[in-house]
Amino acid sequence: MAESEVYLFTGPEIGDKNEAVQTIRESAQKKIGQLDFFSYHASEIKIPELVVQLQNKSLFTPASFIILRDAELVKGKDAELLASWIKTAASVSDTLILISDENSIDKKIEGAVPSSHKKIFWEMFENRKLPWVQSFFRKNGFSVTEEAAEQILDMIENNTESLKSECSRFFYCFEKGHTVTATDVDKILAHNREETAFTLFEAMADPSKSPKSRFENAVEILQKIRVSRSGNAVALIAGLTYCFRQLRLWHQLHSNGASPTDAQLRAAGFSGKKNQGRYMGAAKVWGAGNVSSILALLAHTDISNRESGTLLESTSLTLMLYSIVVKNGIFCEEYQP
């Protein structure tokens, strides 16, 4: 019996997930020809509408290729409806790819997806990171010292999408054959690094500064992000959500007075002394209970922004930062001096 063209890709490794999606898309185009391509977030489309779209044939193209991100948000009756469609999808030519940064989603949906079409994309193991960076430079006609590679890994979040983006900067600054050194990394990344959700988190989580100072710095960074190419609110909240999920994991590793080894921390995604120090400091700012409240606040802000559009987005994001930094995750609807 033919398997449906439904896939479930979960886990925190963004780069490998994107490559897998691209491979399936190229294969579908070769097999079917022209495709209608759609990409949704689970919070911005109603599942009954998605199922209707999957059931209805296009008048102009033979099949649709649909990506549904944040699939962990599909629950209850929506999950039952989507799972029901998946079980009948072997007879259609449409492709549906469900994506989540979590490791699993609703069990009804997971059970309906063919086992061969499910994959968890884990972050790179510690022993893979350094060779990956060195190989990436080598494939592009460059080399990199071990010290420089370690410094890059210490500055960039642990997923290949971020690593590719940041490492590619060097290819525009030097001629092929150049060996990238720690000095080069300091010039290209440290001094010219764009503000991102991760630099924003670092500023918000600085235990050496007062909440007022951290909030002022966070707002300044937010304004820079909003005018940059990475200023999308969805991506910004997704990046902060990743950071606070990591902080939740940090608290779990250190619960009940536990002292995880360096190897255990690295295996959990806390590579490099700088990265470990970042989360050690953040744990002093927000306790485990605060982190749970902050994650709920981030989800609420994301859904609210999608429903209300971009008109009040900047105000919403600023209030979100105020609630996180000053109120430790307690939701507030207006600034309270």
Coordinates of C-alpha atoms in Angstrom, one line a residue, residues 50-332:
L50 CA -6.2 23.6 6.1
V51 CA -8.0 20.3 5.7
V52 CA -10.5 21.8 3.2
Q53 CA -7.5 23.2 1.2
L54 CA -5.9 19.7 1.2
Q55 CA -9.2 18.1 0.1
N56 CA -9.9 20.5 -2.7
K57 CA -8.0 20.1 -6.0
S58 CA -6.4 23.2 -7.6
L59 CA -7.8 24.1 -11.1
F60 CA -4.3 25.1 -12.3
T61 CA -1.7 22.8 -10.7
P62 CA -1.7 19.0 -10.1
A63 CA -0.8 19.2 -6.5
S64 CA -0.1 21.4 -3.4
F65 CA 3.0 21.4 -1.2
I66 CA 2.1 22.7 2.2
I67 CA 4.3 23.3 5.3
L68 CA 2.7 23.7 8.7
R69 CA 5.1 25.0 11.3
D70 CA 4.7 25.0 15.1
A71 CA 2.7 21.7 14.7
E72 CA 2.9 21.1 18.5
L73 CA 0.1 23.7 18.8
V74 CA -2.4 21.5 17.0
K75 CA -4.4 19.7 19.7
G76 CA -7.8 18.4 20.7
K77 CA -10.4 18.2 17.9
D78 CA -8.1 19.9 15.5
A79 CA -5.5 17.1 16.0
E80 CA -8.3 14.5 15.5
L81 CA -9.4 16.2 12.3
L82 CA -5.9 16.5 10.9
A83 CA -5.0 12.9 11.8
S84 CA -8.2 11.7 10.1
W85 CA -7.2 13.4 6.9
I86 CA -3.6 12.0 7.1
K87 CA -4.9 8.5 7.3
T88 CA -6.7 9.0 3.9
A89 CA -3.9 11.0 2.3
A90 CA -2.3 8.0 0.5
S91 CA -4.8 8.5 -2.3
V92 CA -3.8 12.1 -3.0
S93 CA -0.8 13.7 -4.6
D94 CA -0.5 16.7 -2.2
T95 CA 2.5 16.9 0.2
L96 CA 2.1 18.1 3.8
I97 CA 5.1 18.6 6.0
L98 CA 4.5 19.2 9.7
I99 CA 7.4 21.0 11.5
S100 CA 8.0 21.6 15.2
D101 CA 11.0 22.7 17.3
E102 CA 9.7 20.4 20.0
N103 CA 10.6 16.8 20.0
S104 CA 7.1 15.5 19.7
I105 CA 3.5 16.7 18.9
D106 CA 0.0 15.4 19.6
K107 CA 0.1 11.6 19.6
K108 CA -2.9 11.3 17.4
I109 CA -1.1 13.1 14.6
E110 CA 2.2 11.3 15.2
G111 CA 0.4 8.0 15.0
A112 CA -1.2 8.8 11.6
V113 CA 2.1 9.8 10.0
P114 CA 4.0 6.9 8.3
S115 CA 6.9 5.8 10.6
S116 CA 9.4 6.2 7.7
H117 CA 8.3 9.8 7.3
K118 CA 9.0 10.9 10.9
K119 CA 12.3 12.2 12.0
I120 CA 13.6 14.1 15.1
F121 CA 16.4 16.5 14.1
W122 CA 18.7 16.8 17.2
E123 CA 21.2 19.5 17.7
M124 CA 24.8 18.5 16.8
F125 CA 26.7 16.5 19.3
E126 CA 29.6 18.3 20.8
N127 CA 32.2 16.2 18.9
R128 CA 30.6 17.1 15.6
K129 CA 30.6 20.9 16.0
L130 CA 34.3 21.7 15.4
P131 CA 34.7 19.3 12.4
W132 CA 31.5 20.8 10.9
V133 CA 32.8 24.3 11.1
Q134 CA 36.2 23.3 9.7
S135 CA 34.5 21.3 6.9
F136 CA 32.2 24.2 6.0
F137 CA 35.1 26.6 5.5
R138 CA 37.1 24.0 3.6
K139 CA 34.2 23.3 1.2
N140 CA 34.0 27.0 0.4
G141 CA 37.8 27.3 -0.3
F142 CA 38.9 28.6 3.1
S143 CA 40.5 27.2 6.2
V144 CA 40.0 28.2 9.9
T145 CA 42.2 27.8 12.9
E146 CA 40.9 25.6 15.8
E147 CA 40.9 28.7 18.1
A148 CA 38.8 30.6 15.6
A149 CA 36.4 27.7 15.1
E150 CA 36.0 27.4 18.9
Q151 CA 35.3 31.1 19.1
I152 CA 32.7 31.0 16.4
L153 CA 30.9 28.1 18.1
D154 CA 31.0 30.1 21.4
M155 CA 29.2 33.0 19.7
I156 CA 26.6 31.3 17.6
E157 CA 23.6 29.3 18.6
N158 CA 23.8 25.5 18.2
N159 CA 22.1 25.0 14.9
T160 CA 23.5 24.7 11.4
E161 CA 21.2 27.3 9.9
S162 CA 22.8 30.0 12.2
L163 CA 26.3 28.6 11.7
K164 CA 26.0 28.7 7.9
S165 CA 24.7 32.3 8.0
E166 CA 27.4 33.6 10.3
C167 CA 30.3 31.6 8.8
S168 CA 29.3 32.8 5.3
R169 CA 30.2 36.4 6.3
F170 CA 33.9 35.6 6.1
F171 CA 33.6 34.6 2.4
Y172 CA 32.7 38.2 1.5
C173 CA 35.5 39.7 3.5
F174 CA 38.5 37.6 2.4
E175 CA 39.8 35.9 -0.8
K176 CA 39.6 32.2 -1.2
G177 CA 42.5 30.4 0.4
H178 CA 42.5 32.7 3.4
T179 CA 42.9 31.1 6.9
V180 CA 40.4 32.6 9.3
T181 CA 42.0 33.4 12.7
A182 CA 40.6 34.4 16.1
T183 CA 41.5 38.0 15.2
D184 CA 39.3 37.8 12.1
V185 CA 36.4 36.4 14.1
D186 CA 36.7 39.3 16.5
K187 CA 36.6 41.8 13.7
I188 CA 33.8 40.1 11.6
L189 CA 31.5 38.6 14.2
A190 CA 32.1 40.4 17.5
H191 CA 32.4 43.9 16.2
N192 CA 30.0 43.7 13.2
R193 CA 27.5 41.2 14.5
E194 CA 23.8 42.1 13.9
E195 CA 21.5 42.3 16.8
T196 CA 19.4 39.2 17.0
A197 CA 17.0 37.4 19.4
F198 CA 20.1 35.8 21.0
T199 CA 21.9 39.1 21.6
L200 CA 18.7 40.5 23.0
F201 CA 18.3 37.5 25.4
E202 CA 21.9 38.1 26.5
A203 CA 21.2 41.7 27.3
M204 CA 18.0 40.9 29.1
A205 CA 19.7 38.2 31.2
D206 CA 22.7 40.2 32.4
P207 CA 22.7 39.7 36.2
S208 CA 25.2 42.5 36.7
K209 CA 22.7 45.2 35.7
S210 CA 19.5 46.4 37.3
P211 CA 16.1 45.5 35.8
K212 CA 15.7 49.1 34.7
S213 CA 19.1 49.1 32.9
R214 CA 18.4 45.7 31.3
F215 CA 15.0 46.9 30.1
E216 CA 16.5 50.0 28.5
N217 CA 19.2 48.0 26.8
A218 CA 16.7 45.5 25.6
V219 CA 14.4 48.2 24.1
E220 CA 17.4 49.7 22.3
I221 CA 18.4 46.3 20.8
L222 CA 14.7 45.6 19.9
Q223 CA 14.6 48.8 17.9
K224 CA 17.8 47.9 16.0
I225 CA 16.4 44.4 15.2
R226 CA 13.1 45.9 14.0
V227 CA 14.8 47.9 11.3
S228 CA 17.1 45.0 10.3
R229 CA 16.5 42.1 7.9
S230 CA 15.9 39.9 10.9
G231 CA 13.2 42.2 12.3
N232 CA 10.3 39.8 11.8
A233 CA 8.3 39.5 15.0
V234 CA 7.6 35.8 14.5
A235 CA 11.3 35.0 14.1
L236 CA 12.2 37.2 17.1
I237 CA 9.8 35.5 19.4
A238 CA 10.8 32.1 18.1
G239 CA 14.5 32.9 18.9
L240 CA 13.6 34.1 22.4
T241 CA 11.5 31.0 23.0
Y242 CA 14.5 28.9 22.1
C243 CA 16.6 30.7 24.6
F244 CA 14.1 30.4 27.4
R245 CA 13.5 26.7 26.6
Q246 CA 17.3 26.3 27.0
L247 CA 17.1 28.2 30.3
R248 CA 14.3 25.8 31.4
L249 CA 16.6 22.9 30.6
W250 CA 19.5 24.5 32.5
H251 CA 17.3 24.7 35.6
Q252 CA 16.3 21.1 35.1
L253 CA 19.9 20.0 34.9
H254 CA 20.7 21.9 38.1
S255 CA 17.6 21.0 40.1
N256 CA 17.9 19.6 43.6
G257 CA 21.4 20.9 43.9
A258 CA 22.8 18.8 41.0
S259 CA 26.1 19.7 39.4
P260 CA 26.2 18.4 35.9
T261 CA 29.6 17.8 34.3
D262 CA 30.9 19.9 31.4
A263 CA 30.3 16.9 29.2
Q264 CA 26.6 16.7 30.3
L265 CA 26.2 20.4 29.7
R266 CA 27.7 20.2 26.3
A267 CA 25.5 17.2 25.4
A268 CA 22.4 19.3 26.4
G269 CA 23.4 22.1 24.0
F270 CA 25.4 24.4 26.4
S271 CA 28.7 24.4 24.4
G272 CA 31.6 26.7 25.3
K273 CA 32.3 28.5 28.5
K274 CA 30.8 31.7 27.2
N275 CA 27.5 30.0 26.4
Q276 CA 27.4 28.2 29.8
G277 CA 28.2 31.5 31.6
R278 CA 25.3 33.2 29.7
Y279 CA 22.8 30.7 31.0
M280 CA 24.4 30.6 34.5
G281 CA 23.8 34.3 34.7
A282 CA 20.2 34.0 33.3
A283 CA 19.4 31.4 35.9
K284 CA 20.3 34.1 38.6
V285 CA 17.8 36.5 37.0
W286 CA 14.9 34.1 36.4
G287 CA 14.0 31.0 38.5
A288 CA 12.3 28.0 37.0
G289 CA 8.8 29.3 37.8
N290 CA 9.6 32.6 36.1
V291 CA 10.8 30.8 33.0
S292 CA 7.5 28.9 32.7
S293 CA 5.6 32.2 32.9
I294 CA 7.8 33.8 30.4
L295 CA 7.3 30.9 27.9
A296 CA 3.6 31.3 28.3
L297 CA 3.9 35.1 27.8
L298 CA 6.0 34.6 24.6
A299 CA 3.3 32.2 23.2
H300 CA 0.5 34.6 24.1
T301 CA 2.3 37.6 22.4
D302 CA 3.0 35.5 19.3
I303 CA -0.7 34.5 18.9
S304 CA -1.9 38.1 19.7
N305 CA 0.5 39.6 17.1
R306 CA -0.7 37.1 14.4
E307 CA -4.3 37.9 15.2
S308 CA -4.0 41.7 15.3
G309 CA -1.5 42.3 12.5
T310 CA 1.5 44.5 12.4
L311 CA -0.1 47.8 13.4
L312 CA 0.5 47.4 17.2
E313 CA 3.4 44.9 16.9
S314 CA 6.2 47.2 18.1
T315 CA 4.1 48.2 21.2
S316 CA 3.3 44.6 21.9
L317 CA 6.9 43.5 21.7
T318 CA 8.0 46.4 24.0
L319 CA 5.4 45.4 26.6
M320 CA 6.5 41.8 26.3
L321 CA 10.1 42.8 27.1
Y322 CA 8.9 44.9 30.0
S323 CA 6.9 42.0 31.4
I324 CA 9.9 39.7 31.1
V325 CA 12.6 41.9 32.4
V326 CA 10.8 44.1 34.9
K327 CA 7.9 41.9 35.9
N328 CA 9.7 38.5 35.6
G329 CA 7.1 37.1 33.3
I330 CA 4.0 38.5 34.8
F331 CA 1.7 39.7 32.0
C332 CA 0.8 43.4 32.0

